[in-house]
Coordinates of N, CA, C and O in Angstrom, one line a residue:
X22 N 59.8 -4.0 16.8 CA 61.1 -4.3 17.2 C 61.2 -5.8 17.6 O 60.5 -6.2 18.5
X23 N 62.1 -6.5 16.9 CA 62.3 -7.9 17.2 C 63.3 -8.1 18.3 O 64.3 -7.4 18.4
X24 N 63.0 -9.0 19.2 CA 63.9 -9.4 20.3 C 64.2 -10.9 20.3 O 63.2 -11.6 20.0
X25 N 65.4 -11.3 20.6 CA 65.7 -12.7 20.6 C 66.2 -13.1 22.0 O 67.0 -12.4 22.6
X26 N 65.6 -14.2 22.5 CA 66.0 -14.8 23.8 C 66.6 -16.1 23.5 O 66.3 -16.7 22.5
X27 N 67.6 -16.5 24.3 CA 68.2 -17.7 24.1 C 68.6 -18.4 25.4 O 68.7 -17.7 26.5
X28 N 68.9 -19.7 25.3 CA 69.5 -20.4 26.5 C 70.9 -20.0 26.7 O 71.5 -19.2 25.9
X29 N 71.5 -20.5 27.7 CA 72.9 -20.2 28.1 C 73.9 -20.6 27.0 O 74.9 -19.8 26.8
X30 N 73.7 -21.7 26.3 CA 74.6 -22.1 25.2 C 74.3 -21.6 23.9 O 75.0 -21.7 22.9
X31 N 73.1 -20.9 23.7 CA 72.7 -20.4 22.4 C 72.0 -21.3 21.5 O 71.6 -21.0 20.4
X32 N 71.8 -22.6 21.9 CA 71.2 -23.6 21.1 C 69.7 -23.4 20.8 O 69.2 -23.6 19.7
X33 N 69.0 -23.0 21.9 CA 67.5 -22.8 21.8 C 67.3 -21.3 21.8 O 67.7 -20.6 22.8
X34 N 66.6 -20.8 20.8 CA 66.4 -19.4 20.7 C 64.9 -19.1 20.4 O 64.2 -19.9 19.7
X35 N 64.4 -18.0 20.8 CA 63.0 -17.6 20.6 C 63.1 -16.1 20.1 O 63.7 -15.3 20.8
X36 N 62.6 -15.9 18.9 CA 62.5 -14.5 18.4 C 61.1 -14.0 18.5 O 60.1 -14.7 18.1
X37 N 60.9 -12.8 19.1 CA 59.6 -12.2 19.3 C 59.5 -11.0 18.5 O 60.4 -10.1 18.6
X38 N 58.6 -11.0 17.6 CA 58.5 -9.9 16.5 C 57.8 -8.7 17.0 O 57.7 -7.7 16.2
X39 N 57.3 -8.6 18.2 CA 56.6 -7.4 18.7 C 56.9 -7.2 20.2 O 57.6 -8.1 20.8
X40 N 56.4 -6.1 20.7 CA 56.6 -5.9 22.1 C 55.7 -6.8 22.9 O 54.7 -7.3 22.5
X41 N 56.1 -7.1 24.2 CA 55.3 -8.0 25.0 C 53.9 -7.4 25.3 O 53.8 -6.1 25.4
X42 N 52.9 -8.2 25.5 CA 51.6 -7.7 25.9 C 51.5 -7.5 27.4 O 50.7 -6.7 27.9
X43 N 52.4 -8.2 28.1 CA 52.5 -8.1 29.6 C 53.8 -8.6 30.0 O 54.3 -9.6 29.5
X44 N 54.4 -8.0 31.1 CA 55.5 -8.5 31.7 C 55.2 -8.6 33.2 O 54.7 -7.7 33.8
X45 N 55.3 -9.9 33.7 CA 54.8 -10.2 35.0 C 55.9 -10.8 35.9 O 56.8 -11.5 35.4
X46 N 55.9 -10.5 37.2 CA 56.8 -11.0 38.2 C 56.0 -12.1 39.0 O 54.9 -11.8 39.5
X47 N 56.4 -13.3 38.9 CA 55.7 -14.4 39.6 C 56.4 -14.9 40.8 O 57.6 -15.3 40.7
X48 N 55.7 -14.9 41.9 CA 56.3 -15.4 43.2 C 55.9 -16.8 43.6 O 56.1 -17.2 44.7
X49 N 55.2 -17.5 42.7 CA 54.8 -18.9 43.0 C 56.0 -19.8 43.4 O 57.1 -19.5 42.9
X50 N 55.7 -20.8 44.1 CA 56.8 -21.7 44.6 C 57.4 -22.5 43.4 O 58.6 -22.7 43.4
X51 N 56.6 -22.8 42.4 CA 57.1 -23.5 41.2 C 58.1 -22.6 40.5 O 59.1 -23.1 40.0
X52 N 57.8 -21.3 40.3 CA 58.7 -20.4 39.6 C 60.0 -20.3 40.5 O 61.1 -20.2 39.9
X53 N 59.9 -20.3 41.8 CA 61.1 -20.2 42.6 C 62.0 -21.4 42.4 O 63.2 -21.3 42.2
X54 N 61.4 -22.6 42.3 CA 62.1 -23.8 42.0 C 62.7 -23.8 40.6 O 63.8 -24.2 40.4
X55 N 61.9 -23.4 39.6 CA 62.3 -23.4 38.2 C 63.5 -22.4 38.0 O 64.4 -22.8 37.2
X56 N 63.5 -21.3 38.6 CA 64.5 -20.3 38.4 C 65.7 -20.3 39.3 O 66.7 -19.8 39.0
X57 N 65.5 -20.9 40.5 CA 66.5 -20.8 41.6 C 66.6 -19.4 42.2 O 67.5 -19.1 42.8
X58 N 65.5 -18.7 42.0 CA 65.5 -17.3 42.5 C 64.2 -17.1 43.3 O 63.3 -18.0 43.2
X59 N 64.0 -16.0 44.0 CA 62.8 -15.9 44.8 C 61.6 -15.5 43.9 O 60.4 -15.5 44.4
X60 N 61.7 -15.3 42.6 CA 60.6 -15.1 41.7 C 61.1 -15.3 40.3 O 62.3 -15.3 40.0
X61 N 60.1 -15.5 39.4 CA 60.4 -15.5 38.0 C 59.8 -14.3 37.3 O 58.9 -13.7 37.8
X62 N 60.4 -13.9 36.2 CA 59.9 -12.8 35.4 C 59.6 -13.3 34.0 O 60.5 -13.8 33.4
X63 N 58.4 -13.1 33.6 CA 58.0 -13.6 32.3 C 57.4 -12.5 31.4 O 56.7 -11.6 31.9
X64 N 57.8 -12.5 30.1 CA 57.2 -11.6 29.2 C 56.2 -12.4 28.3 O 56.6 -13.4 27.8
X65 N 55.0 -12.0 28.3 CA 54.0 -12.6 27.5 C 53.8 -12.0 26.1 O 53.7 -10.7 26.0
X66 N 54.0 -12.8 25.1 CA 53.9 -12.3 23.7 C 52.7 -13.0 23.0 O 52.4 -14.2 23.3
X67 N 52.1 -12.4 22.1 CA 51.1 -13.1 21.2 C 51.8 -14.2 20.5 O 52.9 -14.1 20.0
X68 N 51.1 -15.4 20.5 CA 51.6 -16.6 19.9 C 52.1 -16.4 18.5 O 53.2 -16.9 18.1
X69 N 51.4 -15.6 17.7 CA 51.8 -15.4 16.3 C 53.0 -14.6 16.2 O 53.6 -14.5 15.1
X70 N 53.5 -13.9 17.2 CA 54.7 -13.1 17.2 C 55.9 -13.8 17.7 O 57.0 -13.2 17.7
X71 N 55.8 -15.1 18.0 CA 56.9 -15.9 18.5 C 57.4 -17.0 17.6 O 56.5 -17.8 17.1
X72 N 58.7 -17.1 17.4 CA 59.2 -18.1 16.5 C 60.4 -18.8 17.3 O 61.4 -18.1 17.7
X73 N 60.3 -20.1 17.5 CA 61.4 -20.8 18.2 C 62.3 -21.5 17.2 O 61.8 -22.0 16.1
X74 N 63.6 -21.6 17.5 CA 64.6 -22.2 16.7 C 65.5 -23.1 17.6 O 65.8 -22.6 18.7
X75 N 66.0 -24.2 17.0 CA 67.0 -25.0 17.7 C 66.3 -26.1 18.5 O 65.1 -26.2 18.6
X76 N 67.2 -27.0 19.0 CA 66.7 -28.2 19.7 C 66.1 -27.8 21.0 O 66.6 -26.9 21.7
X77 N 65.0 -28.5 21.4 CA 64.4 -28.2 22.7 C 63.8 -29.5 23.2 O 63.5 -30.4 22.5
X78 N 63.6 -29.5 24.5 CA 62.8 -30.5 25.2 C 61.7 -29.8 26.0 O 61.8 -28.6 26.2
X79 N 60.8 -30.6 26.4 CA 59.7 -29.9 27.1 C 59.3 -30.7 28.3 O 59.5 -31.9 28.4
X80 N 58.6 -30.0 29.3 CA 58.1 -30.6 30.5 C 56.8 -30.0 30.9 O 56.8 -28.7 30.9
X81 N 55.8 -30.7 31.1 CA 54.5 -30.2 31.5 C 54.2 -30.4 32.9 O 54.4 -31.5 33.4
X82 N 53.7 -29.4 33.6 CA 53.3 -29.6 35.0 C 52.1 -28.7 35.3 O 51.9 -27.7 34.6
X83 N 51.4 -29.0 36.4 CA 50.3 -28.1 36.8 C 50.8 -26.8 37.3 O 51.9 -26.7 37.8
X84 N 50.0 -25.7 37.1 CA 50.4 -24.4 37.7 C 49.8 -24.3 39.1 O 49.0 -25.1 39.5
X85 N 50.3 -23.3 39.8 CA 49.7 -23.1 41.2 C 48.2 -22.8 41.1 O 47.5 -23.1 42.1
X86 N 47.8 -22.3 40.0 CA 46.4 -21.9 39.9 C 45.5 -23.0 39.2 O 44.3 -22.8 39.0
X87 N 46.2 -24.1 38.8 CA 45.4 -25.2 38.2 C 45.8 -25.7 36.9 O 46.4 -26.8 36.7
X88 N 45.5 -25.0 35.8 CA 45.8 -25.4 34.4 C 47.3 -25.7 34.2 O 48.1 -25.0 34.8
X89 N 47.6 -26.6 33.4 CA 49.0 -27.0 33.2 C 49.8 -25.9 32.4 O 49.2 -25.1 31.7
X90 N 51.1 -26.0 32.4 CA 52.0 -25.2 31.7 C 53.1 -26.1 31.0 O 53.6 -27.0 31.7
X91 N 53.3 -25.9 29.8 CA 54.3 -26.6 29.0 C 55.6 -25.8 28.9 O 55.6 -24.8 28.2
X92 N 56.6 -26.2 29.6 CA 57.9 -25.5 29.6 C 58.9 -26.1 28.5 O 58.9 -27.3 28.4
X93 N 59.6 -25.2 27.9 CA 60.6 -25.6 26.8 C 61.9 -25.2 27.3 O 62.2 -24.1 27.7
X94 N 62.9 -26.2 27.3 CA 64.2 -25.9 27.7 C 65.2 -26.5 26.8 O 64.9 -27.4 25.9
X95 N 66.5 -26.1 26.9 CA 67.6 -26.6 26.0 C 68.0 -27.9 26.6 O 68.3 -28.1 27.8
X96 N 68.1 -28.9 25.7 CA 68.6 -30.3 26.2 C 70.1 -30.3 26.4 O 70.6 -31.2 27.1
X97 N 70.8 -29.3 26.0 CA 72.3 -29.3 26.2 C 72.6 -28.6 27.5 O 73.4 -29.1 28.3
X98 N 72.1 -27.4 27.7 CA 72.5 -26.6 28.9 C 71.4 -26.6 30.0 O 71.7 -26.2 31.1
X99 N 70.2 -27.0 29.7 CA 69.1 -27.0 30.6 C 68.4 -25.8 30.9 O 67.4 -25.7 31.7
X100 N 68.8 -24.7 30.2 CA 68.1 -23.4 30.4 C 66.6 -23.4 30.0 O 66.3 -23.9 28.9
X101 N 65.7 -22.9 30.9 CA 64.3 -22.8 30.6 C 64.1 -21.5 29.8 O 64.4 -20.4 30.4
X102 N 63.7 -21.5 28.6 CA 63.6 -20.3 27.7 C 62.2 -19.8 27.6 O 62.0 -18.6 27.7
X103 N 61.2 -20.7 27.3 CA 59.9 -20.2 27.1 C 58.9 -21.3 27.6 O 59.2 -22.4 27.8
X104 N 57.6 -20.9 27.7 CA 56.6 -21.8 28.2 C 55.2 -21.4 27.6 O 55.0 -20.2 27.2
X105 N 54.3 -22.3 27.6 CA 53.0 -22.2 27.1 C 52.0 -22.4 28.2 O 51.8 -23.6 28.6
X106 N 51.4 -21.4 28.7 CA 50.4 -21.5 29.8 C 49.1 -22.0 29.1 O 48.5 -21.4 28.3
X107 N 48.6 -23.2 29.5 CA 47.4 -23.8 28.8 C 46.2 -23.0 29.0 O 45.3 -23.0 28.2
X108 N 46.1 -22.2 30.1 CA 44.9 -21.4 30.3 C 44.9 -20.2 29.4 O 43.9 -19.4 29.3
X109 N 46.0 -19.9 28.8 CA 46.2 -18.7 27.9 C 46.8 -19.2 26.5 O 47.9 -18.9 26.2
X110 N 46.0 -20.0 25.7 CA 46.6 -20.5 24.5 C 47.0 -19.5 23.5 O 47.7 -19.8 22.5
X111 N 46.6 -18.2 23.7 CA 46.9 -17.1 22.7 C 48.3 -16.5 23.0 O 48.7 -15.7 22.2
X112 N 49.0 -16.9 24.1 CA 50.2 -16.3 24.4 C 51.3 -17.3 24.6 O 51.1 -18.5 24.9
X113 N 52.6 -16.9 24.5 CA 53.8 -17.6 24.8 C 54.5 -16.8 25.8 O 54.7 -15.6 25.6
X114 N 54.9 -17.4 26.9 CA 55.7 -16.7 27.9 C 57.2 -16.9 27.7 O 57.6 -18.1 27.4
X115 N 58.0 -15.9 27.8 CA 59.4 -16.0 27.6 C 60.1 -15.5 28.9 O 59.8 -14.4 29.4
X116 N 61.1 -16.2 29.3 CA 61.9 -15.8 30.5 C 62.6 -14.5 30.2 O 63.4 -14.5 29.2
X117 N 62.3 -13.4 30.9 CA 62.9 -12.1 30.6 C 64.5 -12.2 30.7 O 65.2 -11.6 29.9
X118 N 65.0 -13.0 31.6 CA 66.5 -13.1 31.7 C 67.1 -13.7 30.5 O 68.3 -13.5 30.2
X119 N 66.4 -14.5 29.7 CA 66.9 -15.1 28.5 C 67.1 -14.1 27.4 O 67.9 -14.4 26.4
X120 N 66.6 -12.9 27.5 CA 66.9 -11.8 26.6 C 68.2 -11.2 26.9 O 68.8 -10.6 26.0
X121 N 68.7 -11.3 28.1 CA 70.0 -10.7 28.5 C 70.0 -9.2 28.0 O 71.0 -8.8 27.5
X122 N 68.9 -8.5 28.3 CA 68.8 -7.1 27.9 C 68.4 -6.2 29.1 O 67.2 -6.2 29.5
X123 N 69.3 -5.5 29.7 CA 69.0 -4.6 30.9 C 67.9 -3.6 30.5 O 67.3 -3.0 31.4
X124 N 67.7 -3.3 29.2 CA 66.7 -2.3 28.8 C 65.3 -2.9 28.6 O 64.4 -2.2 28.2
X125 N 65.2 -4.2 28.9 CA 63.9 -4.8 28.7 C 62.8 -4.2 29.6 O 63.1 -3.8 30.7
X126 N 61.6 -4.0 29.1 CA 60.5 -3.4 30.0 C 60.4 -4.2 31.3 O 60.5 -5.4 31.4
X127 N 60.2 -3.4 32.4 CA 60.0 -3.9 33.7 C 58.7 -4.6 33.9 O 57.7 -4.2 33.2
X128 N 58.5 -5.5 34.9 CA 57.2 -6.0 35.1 C 56.2 -5.0 35.6 O 56.6 -4.0 36.3
X129 N 55.0 -5.1 35.2 CA 54.0 -4.2 35.6 C 52.9 -4.9 36.6 O 52.0 -4.2 37.1
X130 N 53.1 -6.2 36.7 CA 52.2 -6.9 37.6 C 52.9 -8.0 38.3 O 53.8 -8.6 37.8
X131 N 52.5 -8.2 39.6 CA 53.1 -9.3 40.4 C 51.9 -10.3 40.7 O 50.8 -9.9 41.0
X132 N 52.2 -11.6 40.6 CA 51.2 -12.6 41.0 C 51.8 -13.5 42.0 O 53.0 -13.6 42.2
X133 N 50.9 -14.2 42.7 CA 51.2 -15.1 43.8 C 52.0 -14.5 44.9 O 53.0 -15.0 45.4
X134 N 51.6 -13.2 45.2 CA 52.4 -12.4 46.2 C 52.3 -13.1 47.6 O 53.2 -12.7 48.4
X135 N 51.4 -14.0 47.8 CA 51.4 -14.6 49.1 C 52.7 -15.5 49.4 O 53.0 -15.8 50.5
X136 N 53.5 -15.7 48.3 CA 54.7 -16.5 48.4 C 55.9 -15.6 48.3 O 57.1 -16.1 48.3
X137 N 55.7 -14.3 48.2 CA 56.9 -13.4 48.1 C 57.7 -13.4 49.3 O 57.3 -13.4 50.4
X138 N 59.0 -13.5 49.1 CA 60.0 -13.4 50.2 C 59.9 -12.0 50.8 O 59.8 -11.0 50.1
X139 N 59.9 -11.9 52.2 CA 59.7 -10.6 52.8 C 60.7 -9.5 52.4 O 60.4 -8.4 52.5
X140 N 61.9 -9.9 52.0 CA 62.9 -8.9 51.6 C 62.8 -8.5 50.2 O 63.5 -7.6 49.7
X141 N 61.8 -9.1 49.4 CA 61.6 -8.6 48.0 C 60.5 -7.5 48.0 O 59.4 -7.8 48.6
X142 N 60.8 -6.4 47.5 CA 59.9 -5.3 47.5 C 58.7 -5.4 46.5 O 58.8 -6.2 45.6
X143 N 57.7 -4.6 46.7 CA 56.6 -4.5 45.8 C 57.0 -3.8 44.5 O 57.9 -3.0 44.5
X144 N 56.3 -4.1 43.5 CA 56.5 -3.4 42.2 C 56.0 -1.9 42.4 O 55.1 -1.7 43.1
X145 N 56.6 -1.1 41.7 CA 56.1 0.3 41.7 C 56.9 1.1 42.7 O 57.2 2.0 43.1

């Protein structure tokens, strides 16, 4: 089943040709700043199952755990659509919200829980 994620204006799109290998809820401070939310939700797909289309810009920064992450966003609307975690070169992470699909699989793992806002519940 192919799924397509896109930025707010539709200019930058990512088509994923398979189901995600993992869906994770991240509470790190960098994801909070990146999303403007108390956590980010990422779907990790095998690199070979991901195809990006449209204009994009990128920004690389260190992760909370050390290795850098290369983020790809739309130069027109600024939406962050997907990223490449350098410590996992075999996967591409896609922002679950960019799929705009309420039926998308829920996260099964939470990371950086030490930064979780107290009013955000545990998974499960």
